[in-house]
Coordinates of C-alpha atoms in Angstrom, one line a residue:
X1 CA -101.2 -30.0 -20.5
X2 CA -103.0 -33.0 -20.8
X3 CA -103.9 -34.0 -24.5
X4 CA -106.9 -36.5 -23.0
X5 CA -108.4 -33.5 -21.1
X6 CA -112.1 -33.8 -21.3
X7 CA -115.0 -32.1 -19.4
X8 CA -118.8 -31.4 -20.5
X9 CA -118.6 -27.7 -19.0
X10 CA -115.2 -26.5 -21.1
X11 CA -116.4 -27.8 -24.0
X12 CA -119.0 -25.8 -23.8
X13 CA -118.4 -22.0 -22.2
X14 CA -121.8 -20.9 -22.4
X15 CA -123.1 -23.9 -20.5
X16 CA -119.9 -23.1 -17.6
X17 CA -121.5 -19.8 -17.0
X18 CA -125.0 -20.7 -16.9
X19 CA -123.6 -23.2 -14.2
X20 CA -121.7 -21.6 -11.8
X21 CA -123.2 -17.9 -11.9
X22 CA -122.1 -16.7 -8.2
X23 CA -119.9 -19.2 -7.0
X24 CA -116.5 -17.4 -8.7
X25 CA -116.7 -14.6 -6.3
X26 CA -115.9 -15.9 -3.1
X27 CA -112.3 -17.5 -3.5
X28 CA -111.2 -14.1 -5.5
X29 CA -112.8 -11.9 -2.9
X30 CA -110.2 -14.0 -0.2
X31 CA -107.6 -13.1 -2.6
X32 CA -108.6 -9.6 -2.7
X33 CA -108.6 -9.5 1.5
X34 CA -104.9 -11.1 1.5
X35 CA -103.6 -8.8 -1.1
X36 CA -105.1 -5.8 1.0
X37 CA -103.5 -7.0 4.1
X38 CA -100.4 -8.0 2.8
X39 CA -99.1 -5.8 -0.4
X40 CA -96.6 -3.0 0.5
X41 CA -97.8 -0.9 -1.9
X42 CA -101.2 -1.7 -2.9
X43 CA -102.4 -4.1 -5.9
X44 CA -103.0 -1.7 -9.1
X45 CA -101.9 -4.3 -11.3
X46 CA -103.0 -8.2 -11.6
X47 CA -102.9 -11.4 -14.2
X48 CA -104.9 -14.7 -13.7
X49 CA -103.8 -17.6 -15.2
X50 CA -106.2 -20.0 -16.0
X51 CA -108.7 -17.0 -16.8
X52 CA -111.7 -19.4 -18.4
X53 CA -114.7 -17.2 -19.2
X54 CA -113.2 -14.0 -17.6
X55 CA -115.1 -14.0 -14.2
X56 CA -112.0 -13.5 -11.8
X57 CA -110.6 -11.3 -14.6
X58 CA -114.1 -9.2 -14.1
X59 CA -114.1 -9.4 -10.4
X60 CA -110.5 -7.9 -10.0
X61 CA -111.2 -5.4 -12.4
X62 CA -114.5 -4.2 -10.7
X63 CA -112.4 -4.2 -7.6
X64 CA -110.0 -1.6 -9.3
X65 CA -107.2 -3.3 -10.8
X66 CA -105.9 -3.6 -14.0
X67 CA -105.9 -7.0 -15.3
X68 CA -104.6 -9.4 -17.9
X69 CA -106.4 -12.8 -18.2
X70 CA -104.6 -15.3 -19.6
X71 CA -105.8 -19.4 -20.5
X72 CA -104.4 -22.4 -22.5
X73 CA -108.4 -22.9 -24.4
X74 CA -108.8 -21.2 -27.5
X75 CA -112.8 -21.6 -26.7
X76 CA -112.9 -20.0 -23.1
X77 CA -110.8 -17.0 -24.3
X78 CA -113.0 -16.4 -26.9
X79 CA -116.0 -16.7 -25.0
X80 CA -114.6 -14.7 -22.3
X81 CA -114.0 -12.0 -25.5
X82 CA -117.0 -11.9 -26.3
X83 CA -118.9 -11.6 -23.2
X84 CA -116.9 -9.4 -21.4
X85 CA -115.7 -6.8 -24.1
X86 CA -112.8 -4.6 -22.6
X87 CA -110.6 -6.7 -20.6
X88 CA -107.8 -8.2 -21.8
X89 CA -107.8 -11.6 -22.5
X90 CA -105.1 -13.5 -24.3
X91 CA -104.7 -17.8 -25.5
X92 CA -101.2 -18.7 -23.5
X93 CA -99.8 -21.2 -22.1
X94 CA -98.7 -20.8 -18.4
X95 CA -95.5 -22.9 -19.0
X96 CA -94.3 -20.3 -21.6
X97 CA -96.3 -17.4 -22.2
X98 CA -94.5 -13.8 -21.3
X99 CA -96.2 -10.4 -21.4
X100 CA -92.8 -8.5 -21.1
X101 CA -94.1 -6.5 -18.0
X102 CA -94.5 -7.6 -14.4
X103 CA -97.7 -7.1 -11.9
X104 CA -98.6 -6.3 -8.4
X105 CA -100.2 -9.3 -8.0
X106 CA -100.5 -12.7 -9.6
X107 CA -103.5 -15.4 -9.6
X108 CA -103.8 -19.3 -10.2
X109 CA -107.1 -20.0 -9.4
X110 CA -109.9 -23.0 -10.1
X111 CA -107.1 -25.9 -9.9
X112 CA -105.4 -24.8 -13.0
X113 CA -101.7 -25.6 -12.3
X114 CA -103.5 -28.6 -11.4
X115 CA -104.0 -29.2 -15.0
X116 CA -99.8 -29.2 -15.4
X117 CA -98.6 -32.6 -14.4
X118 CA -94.7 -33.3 -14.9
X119 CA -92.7 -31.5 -12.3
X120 CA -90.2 -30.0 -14.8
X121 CA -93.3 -28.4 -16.1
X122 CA -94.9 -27.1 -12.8
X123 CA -91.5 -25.5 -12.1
X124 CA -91.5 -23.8 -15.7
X125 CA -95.3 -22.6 -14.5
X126 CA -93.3 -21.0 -11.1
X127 CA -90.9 -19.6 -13.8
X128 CA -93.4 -18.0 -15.2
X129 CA -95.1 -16.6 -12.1
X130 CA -91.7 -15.5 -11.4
X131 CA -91.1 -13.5 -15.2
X132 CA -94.4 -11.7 -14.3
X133 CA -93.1 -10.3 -11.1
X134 CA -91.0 -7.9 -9.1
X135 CA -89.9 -7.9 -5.6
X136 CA -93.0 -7.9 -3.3
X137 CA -95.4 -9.2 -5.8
X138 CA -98.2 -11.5 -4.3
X139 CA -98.8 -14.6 -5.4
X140 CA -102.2 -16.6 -4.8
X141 CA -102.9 -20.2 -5.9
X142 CA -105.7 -22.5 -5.3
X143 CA -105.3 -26.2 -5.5
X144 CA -106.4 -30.0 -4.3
X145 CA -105.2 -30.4 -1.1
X146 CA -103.0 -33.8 -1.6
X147 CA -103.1 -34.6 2.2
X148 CA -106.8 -34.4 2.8
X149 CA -107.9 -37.1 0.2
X150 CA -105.3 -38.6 -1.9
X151 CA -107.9 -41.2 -2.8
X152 CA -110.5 -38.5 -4.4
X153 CA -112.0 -38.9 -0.5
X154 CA -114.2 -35.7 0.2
X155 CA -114.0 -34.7 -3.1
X156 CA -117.9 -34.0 -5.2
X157 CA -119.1 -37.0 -6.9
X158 CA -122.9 -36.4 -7.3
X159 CA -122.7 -33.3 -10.3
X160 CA -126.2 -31.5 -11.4
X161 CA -126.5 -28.7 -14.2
X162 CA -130.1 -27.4 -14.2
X163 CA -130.5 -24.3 -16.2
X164 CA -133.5 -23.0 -18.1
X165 CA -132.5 -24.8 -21.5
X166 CA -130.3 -27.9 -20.2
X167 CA -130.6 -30.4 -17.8
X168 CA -128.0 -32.8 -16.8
X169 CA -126.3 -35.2 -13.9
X170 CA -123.4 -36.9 -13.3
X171 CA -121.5 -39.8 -11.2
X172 CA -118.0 -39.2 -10.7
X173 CA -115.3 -42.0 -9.9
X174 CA -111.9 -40.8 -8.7
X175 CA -108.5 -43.5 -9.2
X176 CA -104.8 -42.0 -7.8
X177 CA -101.6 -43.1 -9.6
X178 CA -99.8 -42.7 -6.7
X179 CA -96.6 -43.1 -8.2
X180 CA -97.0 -39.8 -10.1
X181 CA -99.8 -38.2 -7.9
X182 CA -102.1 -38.2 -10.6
X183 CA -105.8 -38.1 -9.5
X184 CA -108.1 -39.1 -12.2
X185 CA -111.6 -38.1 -11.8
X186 CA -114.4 -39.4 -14.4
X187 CA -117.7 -38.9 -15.2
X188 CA -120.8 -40.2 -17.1
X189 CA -123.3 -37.8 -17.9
X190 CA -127.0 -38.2 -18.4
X191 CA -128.6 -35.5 -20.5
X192 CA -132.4 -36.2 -21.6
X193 CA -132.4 -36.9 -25.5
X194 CA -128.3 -37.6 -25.8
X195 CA -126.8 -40.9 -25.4
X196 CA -123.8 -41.2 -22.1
X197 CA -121.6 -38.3 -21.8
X198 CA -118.0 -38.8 -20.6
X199 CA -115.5 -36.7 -19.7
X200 CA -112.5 -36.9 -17.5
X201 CA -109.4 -35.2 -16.2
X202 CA -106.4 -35.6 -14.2
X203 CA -105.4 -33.3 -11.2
X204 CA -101.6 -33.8 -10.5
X205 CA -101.9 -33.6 -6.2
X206 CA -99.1 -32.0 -4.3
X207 CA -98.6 -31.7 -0.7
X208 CA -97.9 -28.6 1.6
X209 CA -94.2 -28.9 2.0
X210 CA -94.2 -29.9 -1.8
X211 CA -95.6 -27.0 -3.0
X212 CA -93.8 -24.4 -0.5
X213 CA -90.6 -26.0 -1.7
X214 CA -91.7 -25.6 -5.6
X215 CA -92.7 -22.3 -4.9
X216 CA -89.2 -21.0 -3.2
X217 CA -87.4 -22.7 -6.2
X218 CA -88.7 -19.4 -8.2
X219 CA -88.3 -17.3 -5.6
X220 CA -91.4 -16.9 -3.8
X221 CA -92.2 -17.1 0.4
X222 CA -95.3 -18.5 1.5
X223 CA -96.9 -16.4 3.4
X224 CA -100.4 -18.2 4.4
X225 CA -101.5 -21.8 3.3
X226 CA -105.5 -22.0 4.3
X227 CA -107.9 -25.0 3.7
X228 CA -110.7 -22.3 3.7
X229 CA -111.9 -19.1 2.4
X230 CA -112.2 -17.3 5.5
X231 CA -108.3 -17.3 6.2
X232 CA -108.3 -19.0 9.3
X233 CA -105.2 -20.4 10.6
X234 CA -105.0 -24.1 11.4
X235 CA -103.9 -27.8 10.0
X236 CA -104.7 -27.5 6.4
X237 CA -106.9 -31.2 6.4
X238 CA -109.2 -29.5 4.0
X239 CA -110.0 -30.8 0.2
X240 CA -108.3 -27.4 -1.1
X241 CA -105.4 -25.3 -0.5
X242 CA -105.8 -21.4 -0.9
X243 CA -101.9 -20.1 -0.7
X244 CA -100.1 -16.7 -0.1
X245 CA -96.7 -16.3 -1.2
X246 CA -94.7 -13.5 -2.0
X247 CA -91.6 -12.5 -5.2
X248 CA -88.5 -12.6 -3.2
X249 CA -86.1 -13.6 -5.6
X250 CA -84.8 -12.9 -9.1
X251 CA -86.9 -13.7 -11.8
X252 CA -86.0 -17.1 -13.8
X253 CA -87.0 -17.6 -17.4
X254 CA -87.3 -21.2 -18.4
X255 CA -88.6 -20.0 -22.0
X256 CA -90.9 -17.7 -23.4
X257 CA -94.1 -17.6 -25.8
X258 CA -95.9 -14.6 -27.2
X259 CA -99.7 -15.0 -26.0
X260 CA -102.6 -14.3 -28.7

């Protein structure tokens, strides 16, 4: 994880939720379709990594499965603890943490591998996706789409939070280390009565091919790679990847944490 990590609406769960109120549902709902086509058996039984406040967590669950929500923040499990009582939440990180169980399906969502930068580290992440399953077990990731704008091109740079009790926007500037596909995105905040705000972060990019190849080093097969939430099929030019894959293999274990 990155120690630098900064941003105005993690530091602050409350102010995340009052943000995006509706906007969580429509990448798991694509999840939920795929895994409905696609499982053998049926998904009873999923974890999300990189849970936040719990909304994917609440979605899945109000769709009927069992979940487990796990995320590296001390603050957005807590948060997510307090406002949804009765899921399971746990602090982990996705490098290391094991449950000692496995799932029907497994989530990624929001750009959170994203968030992992080395690639010894992103394989321990597919390690870990890989300890949590059992043959057939569906995989689905979302993440920048590295071919579609290396450069930060087409990604949001104009930000606005207006809720009831804050008010706040934001310019965002985006600079690509190309040599370690690290896209850096900053932004200056302006919230009436505080002085500048800045926060950044750092999305490690990986391409297609890159990722299908990381993904079948921990046994899994891609099954769909979309640039859209509607599923259609095409040349994946989009700013984000929504991927498929399936547990094929035997499970690796490149270390293990107990999560809190």
């Amino acid at each position: 994880m990155d120690p630098s990590l900064s941003n105005l609406l993690y530091d602050d769960p409350a102010l995340y939720e009052a943000v995006y109120p509706t906007s969580e549902k429509e990448i798991p709902a694509m999840a939920e379709r795929l895994f409905a086509e696609h499982s053998r058996a049926g998904v009873r039984t999923l974890l999300d990594f990189g849970c936040g406040t719990g909304r994917h967590v609440e979605y899945f669950t109000g769709a009927g499965m069992d979940c487990v929500g796990v995320d590296y923040q001390d603050a957005m499990v807590s948060f997510a603890r307090l406002q949804r009582p009765g899921h399971d939440f746990r602090v982990g990180d996705m490098r290391t943490v094991r449950l000692g169980r496995t799932f029907d399906a497994v989530t990624c969502l929001g750009w959170a591998i994203s968030n992992i930068h080395a690639n010894e580290d992103l394989a321990r992440v597919v390690a870990t996706f890989a300890a949590h399953s059992a043959p057939g077990t569906l995989l689905f990731l979302h993440v920048p789409n590295a071919i579609a704008g290396p450069e930060g091109h087409g990604l949001q740079r104009h930000f606005t939070i207006d809720t009831p009790g804050f008010t706040a926007t934001a310019e965002a500037t985006y600079t690509l280390e190309h040599r370690t596909q690290l896209l850096t995105r900053e932004r200056v905040w302006h919230i009436a009565g505080r002085p500048p705000h800045r926060d950044h972060v750092r999305f490690r990019l990986l391409f297609p091919m890159e990722l299908e190849l990381l993904l079948a080093g921990g046994g899994f097969t891609v099954l769909g790679m979309y640039d859209n939430t509607a599923a259609r099929p095409g040349d994946p030019t989009g700013p984000a990847l929504y991927v498929l894959a399936r547990f094929d293999g035997a499970r690796t274990d490149r270390g293990s944490t107990a999560p809190r």
